[in-house]
């Protein structure tokens, strides 16, 4: 967004007040802070409007594709480094199924992509997309697989450089919104016509360098396309890193609009491609399409993506409350921990190892870990007591004992006074819990 003074220079300077701001300068200041819309001034010239809209647009355009109920969102990033603020839209991971393998293998590939999901720290992570590729196989197999993929719930990428086949495949995807892969220097005009006709985003690639990719983007823009995804050369890990970084820098630092689009990488299935997929997630592929890979290679990539795309300023949290592990009764042990997801799931996993049913009170500490919240005054004996009262712990558990984390042993005296319970100081690391729980219930 331009500064207030930059906006002011483009306003009509009538100071008429029709925009509900007393002066044009006041309106410019409001606009710079995104508190009003430019449309509130009826006198802005079309040229000034175009300039302001262009300069106020995000450096990397937001592109969406996939089913309306769960669309894949790409781009709209504003940072080079996650720790500067956050990355917003996780890399879309997709599995390529190729018609060279025949329709049965393609169907199995789509089913496999659909099944690749698991829960981690309370969130479902999954493969989001399936890319149907026409290479040397029968176009009929390609089209049949497109139909199946379109009803899979995954975001579909159509991979063919033949404009006619692309147009045919598009008619099978309704009402979904596929990503079209791809226009190259050789077929750009025909493929641009197909993309313009349907309004779906188009991947442009096959350029030998970033300069050539920029020229291709310019050609696509002149052909009337606004929704593009860029595919820089990624023949080696070095080149992938170099080109992705160049594109991201050009878009964010230099505001080069022709490169201000999400990016995509197509990878094979060799060991080096697994490394490239990880690199793409970290630096800065919006979409990574991989040949069919065993899930033991895909799952770590999904976990990596989750780590990179969580907001570093917002800890992942679970809901505070009284949880059960196993089927505890009123004589089962009671423990408490905080609602920082990693703490909760680690503690829970260690309790499960003991096979002792317990009550686990999760205290709301704004998603902070035990030591951090204790140091910040968000985990005090009073707060723990209040959480116990809110959850009516004593009505469900008559043992009148509570195990507290070893790291906050200092609160044992006060908590004992407030609750009238016998306090057991647990181990400093939750890995010691199974031994303690077994000895307490022996
Ligand atoms: Fe200025 Fe336009 Fe507001 Fe009038 S309506 S004060 S010209 S910004």
Short mmCIF file of C-alpha atoms and ligand atoms in Angstrom, two decimals:
data_model
loop_
_atom_site.label_atom_id
_atom_site.label_comp_id
_atom_site.label_asym_id
_atom_site.label_seq_id
_atom_site.Cartn_x
_atom_site.Cartn_y
_atom_site.Cartn_z
CA UNK A 1 0.00 0.00 0.00
CA UNK A 2 1.44 3.44 -0.93
CA UNK A 3 2.00 6.07 1.77
CA UNK A 4 -0.57 8.77 2.58
CA UNK A 5 1.48 11.39 0.72
CA UNK A 6 1.79 9.19 -2.39
CA UNK A 7 -1.98 8.69 -2.36
CA UNK A 8 -2.61 12.40 -1.74
CA UNK A 9 -0.62 13.36 -4.83
CA UNK A 10 -3.05 11.35 -6.95
CA UNK A 11 -6.27 12.71 -5.40
CA UNK A 12 -8.29 15.57 -7.02
CA UNK A 13 -7.56 17.97 -4.08
CA UNK A 14 -11.05 19.50 -4.16
CA UNK A 15 -11.42 19.19 -0.37
CA UNK A 16 -15.16 18.87 -0.96
CA UNK A 17 -15.80 16.40 1.87
CA UNK A 18 -18.07 14.12 -0.16
CA UNK A 19 -15.97 11.14 0.90
CA UNK A 20 -16.93 11.93 4.54
CA UNK A 21 -13.36 13.03 5.27
CA UNK A 22 -12.92 16.78 5.78
CA UNK A 23 -10.03 17.08 3.31
CA UNK A 24 -8.30 15.09 0.59
CA UNK A 25 -5.26 14.70 2.87
CA UNK A 26 -7.41 13.26 5.65
CA UNK A 27 -8.94 10.86 3.12
CA UNK A 28 -5.46 9.85 1.91
CA UNK A 29 -4.41 9.07 5.49
CA UNK A 30 -7.51 6.96 6.05
CA UNK A 31 -6.93 5.13 2.78
CA UNK A 32 -3.28 4.42 3.61
CA UNK A 33 -4.48 2.79 6.85
CA UNK A 34 -7.07 0.80 4.87
CA UNK A 35 -9.94 2.34 6.85
CA UNK A 36 -11.85 3.60 3.80
CA UNK A 37 -12.25 2.48 0.19
CA UNK A 38 -11.00 4.48 -2.78
CA UNK A 39 -14.51 4.29 -4.26
CA UNK A 40 -15.67 6.76 -1.58
CA UNK A 41 -14.21 9.60 -3.65
CA UNK A 42 -16.27 10.11 -6.81
CA UNK A 43 -13.72 12.40 -8.44
CA UNK A 44 -10.64 10.14 -8.73
CA UNK A 45 -9.50 9.97 -12.35
CA UNK A 46 -9.40 6.54 -14.03
CA UNK A 47 -5.61 6.86 -14.37
CA UNK A 48 -5.15 7.63 -10.66
CA UNK A 49 -7.54 4.81 -9.78
CA UNK A 50 -5.56 2.31 -11.89
CA UNK A 51 -2.26 3.51 -10.37
CA UNK A 52 -3.56 3.28 -6.81
CA UNK A 53 -5.12 -0.13 -7.33
CA UNK A 54 -1.92 -1.42 -8.88
CA UNK A 55 0.33 -0.08 -6.13
CA UNK A 56 -2.05 -1.25 -3.40
CA UNK A 57 -2.22 -4.82 -4.71
CA UNK A 58 -0.26 -7.53 -2.80
CA UNK A 59 3.24 -8.15 -4.23
CA UNK A 60 2.32 -11.76 -5.05
CA UNK A 61 -1.15 -12.27 -6.43
CA UNK A 62 -3.56 -14.58 -4.62
CA UNK A 63 -4.56 -17.43 -6.93
CA UNK A 64 -7.09 -20.10 -6.01
CA UNK A 65 -7.97 -23.37 -7.66
CA UNK A 66 -9.67 -26.61 -6.67
CA UNK A 67 -13.12 -27.48 -5.35
CA UNK A 68 -15.23 -24.57 -4.06
CA UNK A 69 -15.65 -26.22 -0.64
CA UNK A 70 -11.88 -26.66 -0.06
CA UNK A 71 -9.96 -24.47 -2.51
CA UNK A 72 -6.17 -24.39 -2.65
CA UNK A 73 -4.89 -20.86 -2.13
CA UNK A 74 -1.54 -19.80 -3.54
CA UNK A 75 0.56 -16.67 -3.22
CA UNK A 76 -0.50 -13.48 -1.41
CA UNK A 77 2.78 -13.70 0.48
CA UNK A 78 4.50 -10.56 1.72
CA UNK A 79 7.69 -11.82 3.34
CA UNK A 80 11.03 -13.22 2.31
CA UNK A 81 11.60 -14.78 5.70
CA UNK A 82 8.99 -16.48 7.86
CA UNK A 83 10.38 -14.97 11.08
CA UNK A 84 9.80 -11.43 9.76
CA UNK A 85 6.05 -12.01 10.08
CA UNK A 86 4.58 -15.23 8.73
CA UNK A 87 3.91 -17.15 5.53
CA UNK A 88 0.22 -17.31 4.77
CA UNK A 89 -0.57 -20.04 2.28
CA UNK A 90 1.03 -23.46 2.72
CA UNK A 91 2.67 -25.07 -0.28
CA UNK A 92 0.12 -27.22 -2.08
CA UNK A 93 1.52 -30.76 -2.32
CA UNK A 94 0.24 -32.82 -5.24
CA UNK A 95 0.84 -36.29 -6.63
CA UNK A 96 1.26 -36.75 -10.40
CA UNK A 97 -0.47 -39.66 -12.09
CA UNK A 98 0.65 -40.23 -15.67
CA UNK A 99 -1.34 -41.79 -18.50
CA UNK A 100 1.77 -43.69 -19.65
CA UNK A 101 1.00 -46.12 -16.81
CA UNK A 102 -2.55 -46.84 -17.96
CA UNK A 103 -5.91 -45.98 -16.49
CA UNK A 104 -5.90 -48.57 -13.70
CA UNK A 105 -2.61 -47.29 -12.31
CA UNK A 106 -3.92 -43.75 -12.61
CA UNK A 107 -7.04 -44.60 -10.61
CA UNK A 108 -4.91 -46.27 -7.94
CA UNK A 109 -2.70 -43.15 -7.85
CA UNK A 110 -5.69 -40.87 -7.28
CA UNK A 111 -6.96 -43.11 -4.46
CA UNK A 112 -3.49 -43.17 -2.92
CA UNK A 113 -3.28 -39.33 -3.03
CA UNK A 114 -6.70 -39.12 -1.36
CA UNK A 115 -5.65 -41.43 1.44
CA UNK A 116 -2.48 -39.55 2.36
CA UNK A 117 -3.56 -37.66 5.47
CA UNK A 118 -2.92 -37.82 9.19
CA UNK A 119 -3.46 -35.83 12.34
CA UNK A 120 -0.54 -33.96 13.88
CA UNK A 121 -0.70 -31.65 16.92
CA UNK A 122 -4.46 -31.57 16.55
CA UNK A 123 -4.47 -30.56 12.88
CA UNK A 124 -5.25 -32.70 9.84
CA UNK A 125 -2.44 -32.58 7.30
CA UNK A 126 -2.89 -34.08 3.86
CA UNK A 127 -1.89 -34.18 0.26
CA UNK A 128 -4.04 -31.50 -1.33
CA UNK A 129 -3.84 -32.06 -5.02
CA UNK A 130 -3.66 -34.61 -7.79
CA UNK A 131 -2.12 -33.79 -11.16
CA UNK A 132 -3.37 -35.76 -14.15
CA UNK A 133 -0.65 -35.84 -16.80
CA UNK A 134 -0.90 -36.71 -20.45
CA UNK A 135 2.49 -37.91 -21.72
CA UNK A 136 2.79 -40.95 -23.96
CA UNK A 137 -0.42 -42.70 -22.98
CA UNK A 138 -3.89 -42.89 -24.42
CA UNK A 139 -5.75 -39.53 -24.26
CA UNK A 140 -8.90 -41.50 -23.36
CA UNK A 141 -7.16 -42.73 -20.17
CA UNK A 142 -6.16 -39.16 -19.41
CA UNK A 143 -9.74 -37.93 -19.78
CA UNK A 144 -11.21 -40.78 -17.74
CA UNK A 145 -8.78 -40.04 -14.92
CA UNK A 146 -9.61 -36.32 -15.08
CA UNK A 147 -13.25 -37.21 -14.49
CA UNK A 148 -12.34 -39.36 -11.49
CA UNK A 149 -9.97 -36.72 -10.07
CA UNK A 150 -12.63 -34.01 -10.45
CA UNK A 151 -14.87 -35.87 -8.01
CA UNK A 152 -12.06 -36.78 -5.59
CA UNK A 153 -12.30 -33.66 -3.40
CA UNK A 154 -8.68 -32.86 -4.23
CA UNK A 155 -7.54 -29.82 -6.19
CA UNK A 156 -6.90 -30.92 -9.76
CA UNK A 157 -4.00 -29.93 -12.00
CA UNK A 158 -4.47 -30.73 -15.69
CA UNK A 159 -1.09 -31.48 -17.24
CA UNK A 160 -1.03 -31.35 -21.00
CA UNK A 161 0.58 -28.96 -23.43
CA UNK A 162 -1.99 -29.78 -26.12
CA UNK A 163 -4.58 -26.99 -26.12
CA UNK A 164 -7.32 -29.13 -27.69
CA UNK A 165 -6.96 -31.91 -25.13
CA UNK A 166 -6.85 -29.31 -22.36
CA UNK A 167 -10.14 -27.82 -23.56
CA UNK A 168 -11.70 -31.30 -23.63
CA UNK A 169 -10.45 -32.08 -20.11
CA UNK A 170 -11.80 -28.79 -18.80
CA UNK A 171 -15.33 -29.75 -19.74
CA UNK A 172 -15.02 -32.77 -17.41
CA UNK A 173 -13.98 -30.76 -14.35
CA UNK A 174 -17.14 -28.72 -13.76
CA UNK A 175 -17.95 -27.30 -11.31
CA UNK A 176 -14.36 -27.55 -9.99
CA UNK A 177 -11.67 -25.07 -10.91
CA UNK A 178 -8.52 -26.85 -12.11
CA UNK A 179 -5.06 -25.38 -12.55
CA UNK A 180 -3.95 -25.58 -16.18
CA UNK A 181 -0.40 -26.80 -16.77
CA UNK A 182 1.10 -25.35 -18.94
CA UNK A 183 1.85 -22.66 -21.48
CA UNK A 184 5.36 -22.59 -22.92
CA UNK A 185 7.04 -20.20 -25.38
CA UNK A 186 5.83 -22.56 -28.13
CA UNK A 187 2.11 -22.89 -27.26
CA UNK A 188 1.42 -19.76 -25.25
CA UNK A 189 -1.06 -18.15 -27.67
CA UNK A 190 -3.26 -21.24 -28.00
CA UNK A 191 -3.08 -22.12 -24.30
CA UNK A 192 -3.80 -18.50 -23.32
CA UNK A 193 -6.95 -18.66 -25.44
CA UNK A 194 -8.09 -21.79 -23.58
CA UNK A 195 -7.36 -20.22 -20.17
CA UNK A 196 -9.07 -16.99 -21.12
CA UNK A 197 -12.15 -18.89 -22.24
CA UNK A 198 -12.57 -20.66 -18.89
CA UNK A 199 -11.04 -18.05 -16.56
CA UNK A 200 -8.93 -20.65 -14.72
CA UNK A 201 -5.32 -20.00 -13.66
CA UNK A 202 -2.59 -21.03 -16.08
CA UNK A 203 0.95 -22.19 -15.35
CA UNK A 204 3.60 -20.67 -17.57
CA UNK A 205 6.97 -22.37 -17.85
CA UNK A 206 9.45 -24.01 -20.17
CA UNK A 207 11.53 -20.83 -20.18
CA UNK A 208 15.30 -21.22 -20.13
CA UNK A 209 15.88 -18.41 -17.64
CA UNK A 210 14.09 -15.99 -15.32
CA UNK A 211 14.44 -13.29 -17.99
CA UNK A 212 12.65 -15.50 -20.47
CA UNK A 213 10.01 -16.35 -17.88
CA UNK A 214 9.43 -12.62 -17.33
CA UNK A 215 8.94 -12.15 -21.07
CA UNK A 216 6.51 -15.06 -21.11
CA UNK A 217 4.57 -13.47 -18.26
CA UNK A 218 4.41 -10.24 -20.25
CA UNK A 219 3.06 -12.10 -23.28
CA UNK A 220 0.42 -13.79 -21.12
CA UNK A 221 -0.57 -10.43 -19.62
CA UNK A 222 -0.90 -8.91 -23.09
CA UNK A 223 -3.07 -11.88 -24.06
CA UNK A 224 -5.45 -10.79 -21.30
CA UNK A 225 -4.51 -13.31 -18.57
CA UNK A 226 -4.44 -12.09 -15.00
CA UNK A 227 -4.18 -15.38 -13.05
CA UNK A 228 -0.81 -16.98 -13.63
CA UNK A 229 1.43 -19.43 -11.82
CA UNK A 230 5.14 -19.34 -12.68
CA UNK A 231 7.30 -22.39 -13.17
CA UNK A 232 10.97 -21.44 -12.99
CA UNK A 233 13.58 -23.96 -14.16
CA UNK A 234 14.21 -26.55 -11.44
CA UNK A 235 16.52 -29.09 -13.04
CA UNK A 236 18.75 -29.18 -9.97
CA UNK A 237 18.35 -28.33 -6.30
CA UNK A 238 20.75 -25.40 -6.72
CA UNK A 239 18.78 -23.98 -9.60
CA UNK A 240 15.46 -24.46 -7.82
CA UNK A 241 16.71 -22.56 -4.79
CA UNK A 242 18.33 -19.84 -6.90
CA UNK A 243 15.39 -19.26 -9.23
CA UNK A 244 12.68 -19.43 -6.57
CA UNK A 245 14.62 -16.92 -4.48
CA UNK A 246 15.10 -14.62 -7.48
CA UNK A 247 11.38 -14.67 -8.26
CA UNK A 248 10.36 -14.04 -4.63
CA UNK A 249 12.88 -11.21 -4.23
CA UNK A 250 11.86 -9.60 -7.51
CA UNK A 251 8.19 -9.73 -6.50
CA UNK A 252 8.55 -8.53 -2.90
CA UNK A 253 11.59 -6.27 -2.86
CA UNK A 254 11.45 -4.85 -6.39
CA UNK A 255 7.67 -5.07 -6.82
CA UNK A 256 8.17 -6.55 -10.29
CA UNK A 257 4.55 -7.27 -11.21
CA UNK A 258 5.43 -9.65 -14.03
CA UNK A 259 6.95 -11.99 -11.45
CA UNK A 260 4.36 -11.25 -8.75
CA UNK A 261 2.63 -14.62 -9.04
CA UNK A 262 2.76 -17.90 -7.11
CA UNK A 263 5.30 -20.50 -8.23
CA UNK A 264 5.21 -24.19 -9.02
CA UNK A 265 7.79 -27.00 -9.14
CA UNK A 266 7.36 -30.34 -10.89
CA UNK A 267 9.60 -33.04 -9.47
CA UNK A 268 10.43 -36.65 -10.23
CA UNK A 269 10.77 -39.56 -7.83
CA UNK A 270 14.52 -39.87 -7.26
CA UNK A 271 16.25 -39.27 -3.92
CA UNK A 272 17.34 -35.83 -5.05
CA UNK A 273 13.74 -34.96 -5.89
CA UNK A 274 12.72 -35.63 -2.30
CA UNK A 275 15.34 -33.13 -1.20
CA UNK A 276 14.10 -30.70 -3.84
CA UNK A 277 10.54 -31.07 -2.57
CA UNK A 278 11.71 -30.10 0.93
CA UNK A 279 13.63 -27.18 -0.54
CA UNK A 280 10.57 -26.09 -2.51
CA UNK A 281 8.44 -26.07 0.66
CA UNK A 282 10.99 -23.95 2.47
CA UNK A 283 11.95 -21.66 -0.46
CA UNK A 284 9.31 -20.69 -2.02
CA UNK A 285 7.25 -23.07 -4.18
CA UNK A 286 3.53 -22.40 -3.88
CA UNK A 287 2.83 -25.80 -5.47
CA UNK A 288 5.06 -28.89 -5.47
CA UNK A 289 3.96 -31.70 -7.76
CA UNK A 290 5.69 -35.03 -7.20
CA UNK A 291 5.72 -38.33 -8.99
CA UNK A 292 3.98 -41.02 -6.96
CA UNK A 293 6.04 -41.52 -3.83
CA UNK A 294 5.66 -43.96 -0.93
CA UNK A 295 3.96 -42.34 2.04
CA UNK A 296 7.08 -42.65 4.20
CA UNK A 297 8.58 -39.95 1.97
CA UNK A 298 5.44 -37.84 1.65
CA UNK A 299 4.55 -37.68 5.35
CA UNK A 300 7.78 -35.99 6.48
CA UNK A 301 7.19 -33.39 3.75
CA UNK A 302 3.69 -32.76 5.11
CA UNK A 303 5.12 -32.35 8.62
CA UNK A 304 7.80 -29.99 7.31
CA UNK A 305 5.15 -27.92 5.55
CA UNK A 306 3.13 -27.69 8.74
CA UNK A 307 6.20 -26.44 10.62
CA UNK A 308 7.07 -23.81 8.02
CA UNK A 309 3.57 -22.45 7.60
CA UNK A 310 2.48 -22.08 11.21
CA UNK A 311 2.48 -18.48 12.38
CA UNK A 312 5.56 -18.07 14.61
CA UNK A 313 3.72 -15.42 16.62
CA UNK A 314 0.72 -17.63 17.39
CA UNK A 315 1.49 -20.87 19.26
CA UNK A 316 -0.57 -23.84 18.17
CA UNK A 317 -3.11 -24.47 20.90
CA UNK A 318 -5.53 -27.12 22.03
CA UNK A 319 -8.79 -26.27 23.76
CA UNK A 320 -8.48 -25.96 27.52
CA UNK A 321 -10.57 -28.46 29.48
CA UNK A 322 -10.59 -31.76 31.33
CA UNK A 323 -9.46 -34.57 29.03
CA UNK A 324 -9.57 -38.29 29.61
CA UNK A 325 -6.75 -40.63 28.65
CA UNK A 326 -8.12 -44.16 28.54
CA UNK A 327 -11.25 -44.63 30.66
CA UNK A 328 -10.51 -43.08 34.04
CA UNK A 329 -12.83 -43.43 37.07
CA UNK A 330 -13.12 -41.28 40.17
CA UNK A 331 -10.03 -42.94 41.70
CA UNK A 332 -7.77 -42.43 38.67
CA UNK A 333 -4.78 -40.07 38.87
CA UNK A 334 -5.20 -36.42 37.91
CA UNK A 335 -2.52 -34.34 36.17
CA UNK A 336 -2.39 -30.91 34.66
CA UNK A 337 -0.49 -29.37 31.78
CA UNK A 338 -0.83 -26.32 29.51
CA UNK A 339 -2.71 -25.86 26.24
CA UNK A 340 0.42 -25.48 24.08
CA UNK A 341 -0.21 -28.18 21.47
CA UNK A 342 3.27 -29.67 21.49
CA UNK A 343 3.26 -29.91 25.29
CA UNK A 344 -0.24 -31.42 25.36
CA UNK A 345 0.44 -34.06 22.71
CA UNK A 346 3.83 -34.99 24.20
CA UNK A 347 2.38 -35.37 27.69
CA UNK A 348 -0.62 -37.29 26.38
CA UNK A 349 1.57 -39.68 24.37
CA UNK A 350 3.73 -40.37 27.42
CA UNK A 351 0.66 -41.02 29.59
CA UNK A 352 -0.69 -43.42 26.95
CA UNK A 353 2.56 -45.38 27.12
CA UNK A 354 1.84 -46.10 30.81
CA UNK A 355 -1.58 -47.64 29.97
CA UNK A 356 -2.84 -46.07 33.20
CA UNK A 357 -6.19 -44.26 32.69
CA UNK A 358 -5.93 -40.67 33.93
CA UNK A 359 -7.68 -37.31 34.02
CA UNK A 360 -5.66 -34.62 32.27
CA UNK A 361 -6.54 -31.02 33.08
CA UNK A 362 -5.43 -28.68 30.29
CA UNK A 363 -5.02 -25.13 31.60
CA UNK A 364 -5.43 -22.16 29.24
CA UNK A 365 -2.05 -20.41 29.06
CA UNK A 366 -2.55 -18.74 25.66
CA UNK A 367 -0.76 -21.65 24.05
CA UNK A 368 2.45 -21.24 26.02
CA UNK A 369 4.55 -24.10 27.36
CA UNK A 370 4.84 -24.88 31.07
CA UNK A 371 8.03 -22.93 31.78
CA UNK A 372 7.16 -19.98 29.55
CA UNK A 373 3.68 -19.55 30.97
CA UNK A 374 4.95 -19.96 34.55
CA UNK A 375 7.57 -17.26 33.97
CA UNK A 376 4.95 -15.00 32.34
CA UNK A 377 2.50 -15.39 35.23
CA UNK A 378 0.02 -17.28 33.07
CA UNK A 379 0.36 -20.50 35.03
CA UNK A 380 -0.12 -19.79 38.74
CA UNK A 381 -1.68 -21.85 41.55
CA UNK A 382 -4.72 -19.54 41.41
CA UNK A 383 -5.17 -20.13 37.65
CA UNK A 384 -4.85 -23.91 38.10
CA UNK A 385 -7.37 -23.85 40.94
CA UNK A 386 -9.78 -21.79 38.84
CA UNK A 387 -9.43 -24.25 35.94
CA UNK A 388 -10.21 -27.10 38.34
CA UNK A 389 -13.33 -25.32 39.60
CA UNK A 390 -14.50 -24.47 36.08
CA UNK A 391 -14.09 -28.08 34.97
CA UNK A 392 -15.69 -29.42 38.20
CA UNK A 393 -12.72 -31.73 38.67
CA UNK A 394 -13.59 -32.72 42.23
CA UNK A 395 -17.03 -33.96 41.13
CA UNK A 396 -15.39 -36.41 38.74
CA UNK A 397 -12.32 -37.36 40.74
CA UNK A 398 -12.35 -38.19 44.45
CA UNK A 399 -8.68 -39.13 44.75
CA UNK A 400 -7.89 -35.65 46.11
CA UNK A 401 -4.39 -35.72 44.62
CA UNK A 402 -2.86 -33.96 41.65
CA UNK A 403 0.41 -34.50 39.80
CA UNK A 404 1.99 -31.22 38.74
CA UNK A 405 4.76 -30.76 36.12
CA UNK A 406 8.23 -31.08 37.67
CA UNK A 407 9.24 -27.73 36.17
CA UNK A 408 6.74 -25.89 38.37
CA UNK A 409 7.47 -27.70 41.62
CA UNK A 410 7.59 -24.25 43.27
CA UNK A 411 3.82 -23.93 43.09
CA UNK A 412 3.21 -27.14 45.06
CA UNK A 413 2.80 -25.51 48.51
CA UNK A 414 0.41 -22.79 47.41
CA UNK A 415 -1.62 -25.10 45.18
CA UNK A 416 -1.95 -27.57 48.06
CA UNK A 417 -3.26 -24.77 50.30
CA UNK A 418 -5.75 -23.51 47.71
CA UNK A 419 -7.15 -26.87 46.69
CA UNK A 420 -6.68 -28.93 49.85
CA UNK A 421 -5.22 -31.65 47.64
CA UNK A 422 -2.12 -33.74 48.11
CA UNK A 423 0.43 -32.55 45.55
CA UNK A 424 2.78 -34.92 43.75
CA UNK A 425 5.61 -33.25 41.86
CA UNK A 426 5.95 -35.03 38.52
CA UNK A 427 9.12 -35.54 36.50
CA UNK A 428 10.75 -32.56 34.76
CA UNK A 429 10.33 -34.38 31.44
CA UNK A 430 7.03 -36.08 30.66
CA UNK A 431 8.94 -39.16 29.50
CA UNK A 432 9.21 -39.99 33.23
CA UNK A 433 5.43 -40.11 33.65
CA UNK A 434 4.83 -43.80 32.80
CA UNK A 435 7.11 -44.93 35.62
CA UNK A 436 5.50 -42.51 38.09
CA UNK A 437 1.92 -43.39 37.11
CA UNK A 438 2.61 -47.11 37.39
CA UNK A 439 4.13 -46.69 40.85
CA UNK A 440 1.20 -44.51 42.03
CA UNK A 441 -1.40 -47.00 40.89
CA UNK A 442 0.44 -50.22 41.77
FE1 LIG B 1 -11.00 15.01 -1.80
FE2 LIG B 1 -12.42 13.25 -3.17
FE3 LIG B 1 -12.79 13.44 -0.55
FE4 LIG B 1 -13.60 15.40 -2.15
S1 LIG B 1 -14.37 13.31 -2.11
S2 LIG B 1 -12.47 15.59 -0.21
S3 LIG B 1 -12.03 15.32 -3.70
S4 LIG B 1 -10.93 12.82 -1.59
#
